[in-house]
Amino acid sequence: MKLQGKIAIVTGAGKGIGREAALAIAAEGATVAAVARTRSDLDETVRLIEDNGGLAVALSHDLTVGSEVEALAAEVMEKYGRIDILVNNAGGYPSEIYKNIEHQAIKLWEWSEDQWDQIIKTNLRIPFLCMNKILPVMIQQRSGKIVSVSSRMGRIASQMGAYAVAKGGIITMTKTAAIQAQEYGIQVNAVACGAIDTEMNQFLEEDELIDLIDGIPAGRLGKAEEVADLVYH
């Protein structure tokens, strides 16, 4: 197994892409620290890993808070003595990103400050804080790999407002971190995935879902495990 003996932190590991990434990494021998807010979801991820013969631990933290991320890094270091892999997956957007009546993306001039700040905090602040607190550990080790989950919305002009801005920020932050950390033997990459069949897309109306799928060459939504395969490789 290619990751035997490695210690990996996977954020947003309670469901969707994060869970599948945790499963894929554990299947290759890494011990996974599965991180999210909801402990019951994490416990299920850990159970699935252990049922497949892997090793994992559930760590519940609010990753929008710097002291919580710092505590996470300290907890993993105390337990395992190193951090080899960070998968920055935590993020998402609530259904209120679309208007309940018109079912159209909120225009820039229609966002409230609180809505905008919440999306940026969830999707850009978290990966920044995780890099900010975990990169020093990897620098000390002079090794490490970081993969952040962005989106195609971060690479194109889109209707997704703050979500697209945050995902675009992840791509730029990834490039910056890759340049700055390479001298320490650290690799930093990002995956910009398309529309994936996860809970995030379950609020779409049937006609919206059909329109979305019509724009996908494969004729279907992507699968979380397909993104997880990219994260692993």
Short mmCIF file of C-alpha atoms in Angstrom, two decimals:
data_model
loop_
_atom_site.label_atom_id
_atom_site.label_comp_id
_atom_site.label_asym_id
_atom_site.label_seq_id
_atom_site.Cartn_x
_atom_site.Cartn_y
_atom_site.Cartn_z
CA MET A 1 0.00 0.00 0.00
CA LYS A 2 1.40 3.34 -1.13
CA LEU A 3 0.51 5.34 1.99
CA GLN A 4 1.44 2.81 4.63
CA GLY A 5 2.47 4.58 7.83
CA LYS A 6 1.35 8.03 6.68
CA ILE A 7 -0.85 10.29 8.81
CA ALA A 8 -3.60 12.15 6.92
CA ILE A 9 -6.04 14.85 7.98
CA VAL A 10 -9.20 14.98 5.88
CA THR A 11 -11.57 17.88 6.54
CA GLY A 12 -15.27 17.67 5.82
CA ALA A 13 -14.85 13.90 6.15
CA GLY A 14 -18.33 13.21 7.49
CA LYS A 15 -19.98 12.80 4.09
CA GLY A 16 -19.67 13.25 0.33
CA ILE A 17 -16.27 13.89 -1.22
CA GLY A 18 -14.55 14.11 2.16
CA ARG A 19 -15.79 10.71 3.25
CA GLU A 20 -14.80 9.10 -0.04
CA ALA A 21 -11.36 10.73 0.12
CA ALA A 22 -10.88 9.44 3.66
CA LEU A 23 -11.87 5.93 2.55
CA ALA A 24 -9.54 6.01 -0.47
CA ILE A 25 -6.56 7.26 1.53
CA ALA A 26 -7.15 4.77 4.34
CA ALA A 27 -7.41 1.95 1.81
CA GLU A 28 -3.83 2.74 0.78
CA GLY A 29 -2.56 2.33 4.34
CA ALA A 30 -2.70 5.84 5.81
CA THR A 31 -4.12 6.51 9.24
CA VAL A 32 -6.88 9.09 8.77
CA ALA A 33 -7.90 11.85 11.14
CA ALA A 34 -11.45 12.48 9.93
CA VAL A 35 -12.51 16.03 10.79
CA ALA A 36 -15.85 17.85 10.68
CA ARG A 37 -18.35 19.40 13.08
CA THR A 38 -20.93 16.60 13.22
CA ARG A 39 -19.57 13.72 15.29
CA SER A 40 -22.18 11.19 14.20
CA ASP A 41 -21.18 11.60 10.53
CA LEU A 42 -17.50 11.23 11.44
CA ASP A 43 -18.19 8.11 13.48
CA GLU A 44 -19.83 6.54 10.43
CA THR A 45 -16.81 7.41 8.27
CA VAL A 46 -14.48 5.86 10.83
CA ARG A 47 -16.68 2.76 11.02
CA LEU A 48 -16.53 2.32 7.24
CA ILE A 49 -12.74 2.67 7.27
CA GLU A 50 -12.31 0.22 10.12
CA ASP A 51 -14.70 -2.28 8.51
CA ASN A 52 -12.33 -2.25 5.52
CA GLY A 53 -9.35 -2.95 7.78
CA GLY A 54 -8.11 0.66 7.92
CA LEU A 55 -7.18 2.99 10.76
CA ALA A 56 -8.99 6.23 11.54
CA VAL A 57 -10.01 8.57 14.33
CA ALA A 58 -12.92 11.05 14.45
CA LEU A 59 -12.02 14.58 15.54
CA SER A 60 -14.82 17.13 15.84
CA HIS A 61 -13.70 20.75 15.35
CA ASP A 62 -15.13 24.02 14.05
CA LEU A 63 -12.56 24.75 11.38
CA THR A 64 -13.70 28.34 10.89
CA VAL A 65 -12.02 29.17 14.22
CA GLY A 66 -8.24 29.50 14.20
CA SER A 67 -7.78 28.18 17.75
CA GLU A 68 -9.81 25.08 16.85
CA VAL A 69 -7.60 24.35 13.84
CA GLU A 70 -4.52 24.90 15.99
CA ALA A 71 -5.96 22.47 18.54
CA LEU A 72 -6.59 19.95 15.74
CA ALA A 73 -2.97 20.09 14.59
CA ALA A 74 -1.74 19.74 18.17
CA GLU A 75 -4.08 16.82 18.81
CA VAL A 76 -2.88 14.91 15.74
CA MET A 77 0.76 15.66 16.57
CA GLU A 78 0.34 14.48 20.15
CA LYS A 79 -1.32 11.26 19.01
CA TYR A 80 0.80 10.42 15.96
CA GLY A 81 3.86 12.69 15.99
CA ARG A 82 3.55 13.86 12.38
CA ILE A 83 1.17 15.09 9.67
CA ASP A 84 1.96 13.82 6.19
CA ILE A 85 -1.20 14.65 4.25
CA LEU A 86 -3.85 17.37 4.44
CA VAL A 87 -7.00 17.15 2.34
CA ASN A 88 -8.74 20.53 2.43
CA ASN A 89 -12.26 19.47 1.56
CA ALA A 90 -14.55 21.18 4.07
CA GLY A 91 -16.86 23.71 2.46
CA GLY A 92 -20.14 23.99 0.59
CA TYR A 93 -23.06 26.32 0.16
CA PRO A 94 -26.54 26.41 1.71
CA SER A 95 -29.74 26.37 -0.32
CA GLU A 96 -30.30 30.07 0.32
CA ILE A 97 -27.65 30.79 -2.28
CA TYR A 98 -30.61 30.47 -4.63
CA LYS A 99 -33.80 32.45 -4.30
CA ASN A 100 -36.63 30.28 -3.05
CA ILE A 101 -39.10 31.63 -5.60
CA GLU A 102 -37.10 32.37 -8.72
CA HIS A 103 -34.58 29.55 -8.27
CA GLN A 104 -31.86 31.70 -9.78
CA ALA A 105 -28.42 32.50 -8.45
CA ILE A 106 -28.30 35.59 -6.26
CA LYS A 107 -26.85 38.57 -8.10
CA LEU A 108 -23.82 40.31 -6.57
CA TRP A 109 -25.89 43.34 -5.62
CA GLU A 110 -28.48 41.15 -3.90
CA TRP A 111 -26.17 39.38 -1.44
CA SER A 112 -26.34 40.51 2.16
CA GLU A 113 -23.01 41.06 3.91
CA ASP A 114 -23.78 38.23 6.32
CA GLN A 115 -24.52 35.77 3.48
CA TRP A 116 -21.34 36.74 1.64
CA ASP A 117 -19.18 36.50 4.77
CA GLN A 118 -20.62 33.09 5.68
CA ILE A 119 -19.82 31.55 2.30
CA ILE A 120 -16.30 33.00 2.25
CA LYS A 121 -15.70 31.82 5.82
CA THR A 122 -16.88 28.30 5.07
CA ASN A 123 -15.12 27.88 1.73
CA LEU A 124 -11.96 30.01 1.87
CA ARG A 125 -11.18 30.74 5.52
CA ILE A 126 -11.16 27.04 6.44
CA PRO A 127 -8.53 25.94 3.87
CA PHE A 128 -6.45 29.03 4.72
CA LEU A 129 -6.51 28.25 8.45
CA CYS A 130 -5.67 24.59 7.84
CA MET A 131 -2.66 25.55 5.69
CA ASN A 132 -1.68 28.27 8.15
CA LYS A 133 -1.60 25.89 11.13
CA ILE A 134 -0.46 22.66 9.45
CA LEU A 135 2.18 23.90 6.99
CA PRO A 136 4.57 24.79 9.85
CA VAL A 137 4.43 21.14 10.95
CA MET A 138 5.22 19.95 7.43
CA ILE A 139 8.00 22.53 7.10
CA GLN A 140 9.58 21.18 10.28
CA GLN A 141 9.34 17.66 8.82
CA ARG A 142 10.54 18.92 5.42
CA SER A 143 7.83 16.85 3.77
CA GLY A 144 4.09 16.80 3.22
CA LYS A 145 1.30 16.83 0.66
CA ILE A 146 -1.73 19.11 0.58
CA VAL A 147 -4.71 18.74 -1.75
CA SER A 148 -7.53 21.28 -1.64
CA VAL A 149 -10.93 20.72 -3.22
CA SER A 150 -11.92 23.66 -5.40
CA SER A 151 -14.55 23.75 -8.16
CA ARG A 152 -14.93 24.50 -11.84
CA MET A 153 -16.87 27.52 -10.55
CA GLY A 154 -13.55 28.91 -9.38
CA ARG A 155 -12.12 28.75 -12.89
CA ILE A 156 -14.90 30.31 -14.95
CA ALA A 157 -17.30 33.24 -14.83
CA SER A 158 -20.40 31.89 -13.14
CA GLN A 159 -23.60 32.77 -11.31
CA MET A 160 -22.41 31.37 -7.99
CA GLY A 161 -21.32 34.65 -6.40
CA ALA A 162 -19.38 34.25 -3.16
CA TYR A 163 -19.02 30.49 -3.69
CA ALA A 164 -17.25 30.99 -7.03
CA VAL A 165 -15.08 33.73 -5.54
CA ALA A 166 -14.06 31.48 -2.66
CA LYS A 167 -13.28 28.52 -4.92
CA GLY A 168 -11.24 30.79 -7.19
CA GLY A 169 -9.40 31.95 -4.08
CA ILE A 170 -8.52 28.35 -3.26
CA ILE A 171 -6.89 27.93 -6.67
CA THR A 172 -4.79 31.08 -6.23
CA MET A 173 -3.93 30.18 -2.64
CA THR A 174 -2.87 26.72 -3.80
CA LYS A 175 -0.47 28.19 -6.36
CA THR A 176 0.94 30.57 -3.76
CA ALA A 177 1.45 27.81 -1.19
CA ALA A 178 3.02 25.54 -3.81
CA ILE A 179 5.60 28.20 -4.68
CA GLN A 180 6.36 29.09 -1.08
CA ALA A 181 6.52 25.57 0.34
CA GLN A 182 8.34 23.69 -2.42
CA GLU A 183 11.79 24.33 -0.91
CA TYR A 184 10.70 22.32 2.14
CA GLY A 185 9.75 19.25 0.11
CA ILE A 186 6.02 19.99 0.32
CA GLN A 187 3.64 19.50 -2.61
CA VAL A 188 0.45 21.59 -2.77
CA ASN A 189 -2.26 20.89 -5.35
CA ALA A 190 -5.97 21.44 -5.90
CA VAL A 191 -8.78 19.57 -7.62
CA ALA A 192 -11.35 21.69 -9.48
CA CYS A 193 -14.29 19.34 -9.85
CA GLY A 194 -17.55 19.84 -11.71
CA ALA A 195 -21.09 19.16 -10.51
CA ILE A 196 -21.01 16.21 -8.13
CA ASP A 197 -23.88 14.04 -6.90
CA THR A 198 -23.76 15.04 -3.24
CA GLU A 199 -26.15 16.64 -0.76
CA MET A 200 -25.10 20.07 -2.03
CA ASN A 201 -27.07 19.54 -5.25
CA GLN A 202 -30.13 17.89 -3.73
CA PHE A 203 -31.99 21.19 -3.34
CA LEU A 204 -32.09 21.75 -7.11
CA GLU A 205 -35.46 21.58 -8.84
CA GLU A 206 -35.89 18.79 -11.41
CA ASP A 207 -35.71 21.18 -14.37
CA GLU A 208 -32.56 22.81 -12.93
CA LEU A 209 -30.96 19.39 -12.52
CA ILE A 210 -31.82 18.45 -16.11
CA ASP A 211 -30.30 21.72 -17.39
CA LEU A 212 -27.17 21.08 -15.32
CA ILE A 213 -26.75 17.54 -16.63
CA ASP A 214 -27.33 18.70 -20.23
CA GLY A 215 -24.12 20.73 -19.95
CA ILE A 216 -22.04 17.74 -18.81
CA PRO A 217 -20.41 15.65 -21.59
CA ALA A 218 -20.85 12.43 -19.60
CA GLY A 219 -24.58 13.10 -19.30
CA ARG A 220 -24.60 12.69 -15.51
CA LEU A 221 -23.37 14.25 -12.32
CA GLY A 222 -19.92 13.26 -11.18
CA LYS A 223 -19.49 10.84 -8.28
CA ALA A 224 -17.81 11.66 -4.97
CA GLU A 225 -15.60 8.61 -5.30
CA GLU A 226 -14.34 9.86 -8.67
CA VAL A 227 -13.17 13.10 -7.07
CA ALA A 228 -11.66 11.11 -4.20
CA ASP A 229 -9.63 9.14 -6.74
CA LEU A 230 -8.22 12.40 -8.10
CA VAL A 231 -7.41 13.60 -4.58
CA TYR A 232 -5.56 10.39 -3.80
CA HIS A 233 -3.54 10.38 -7.02
#
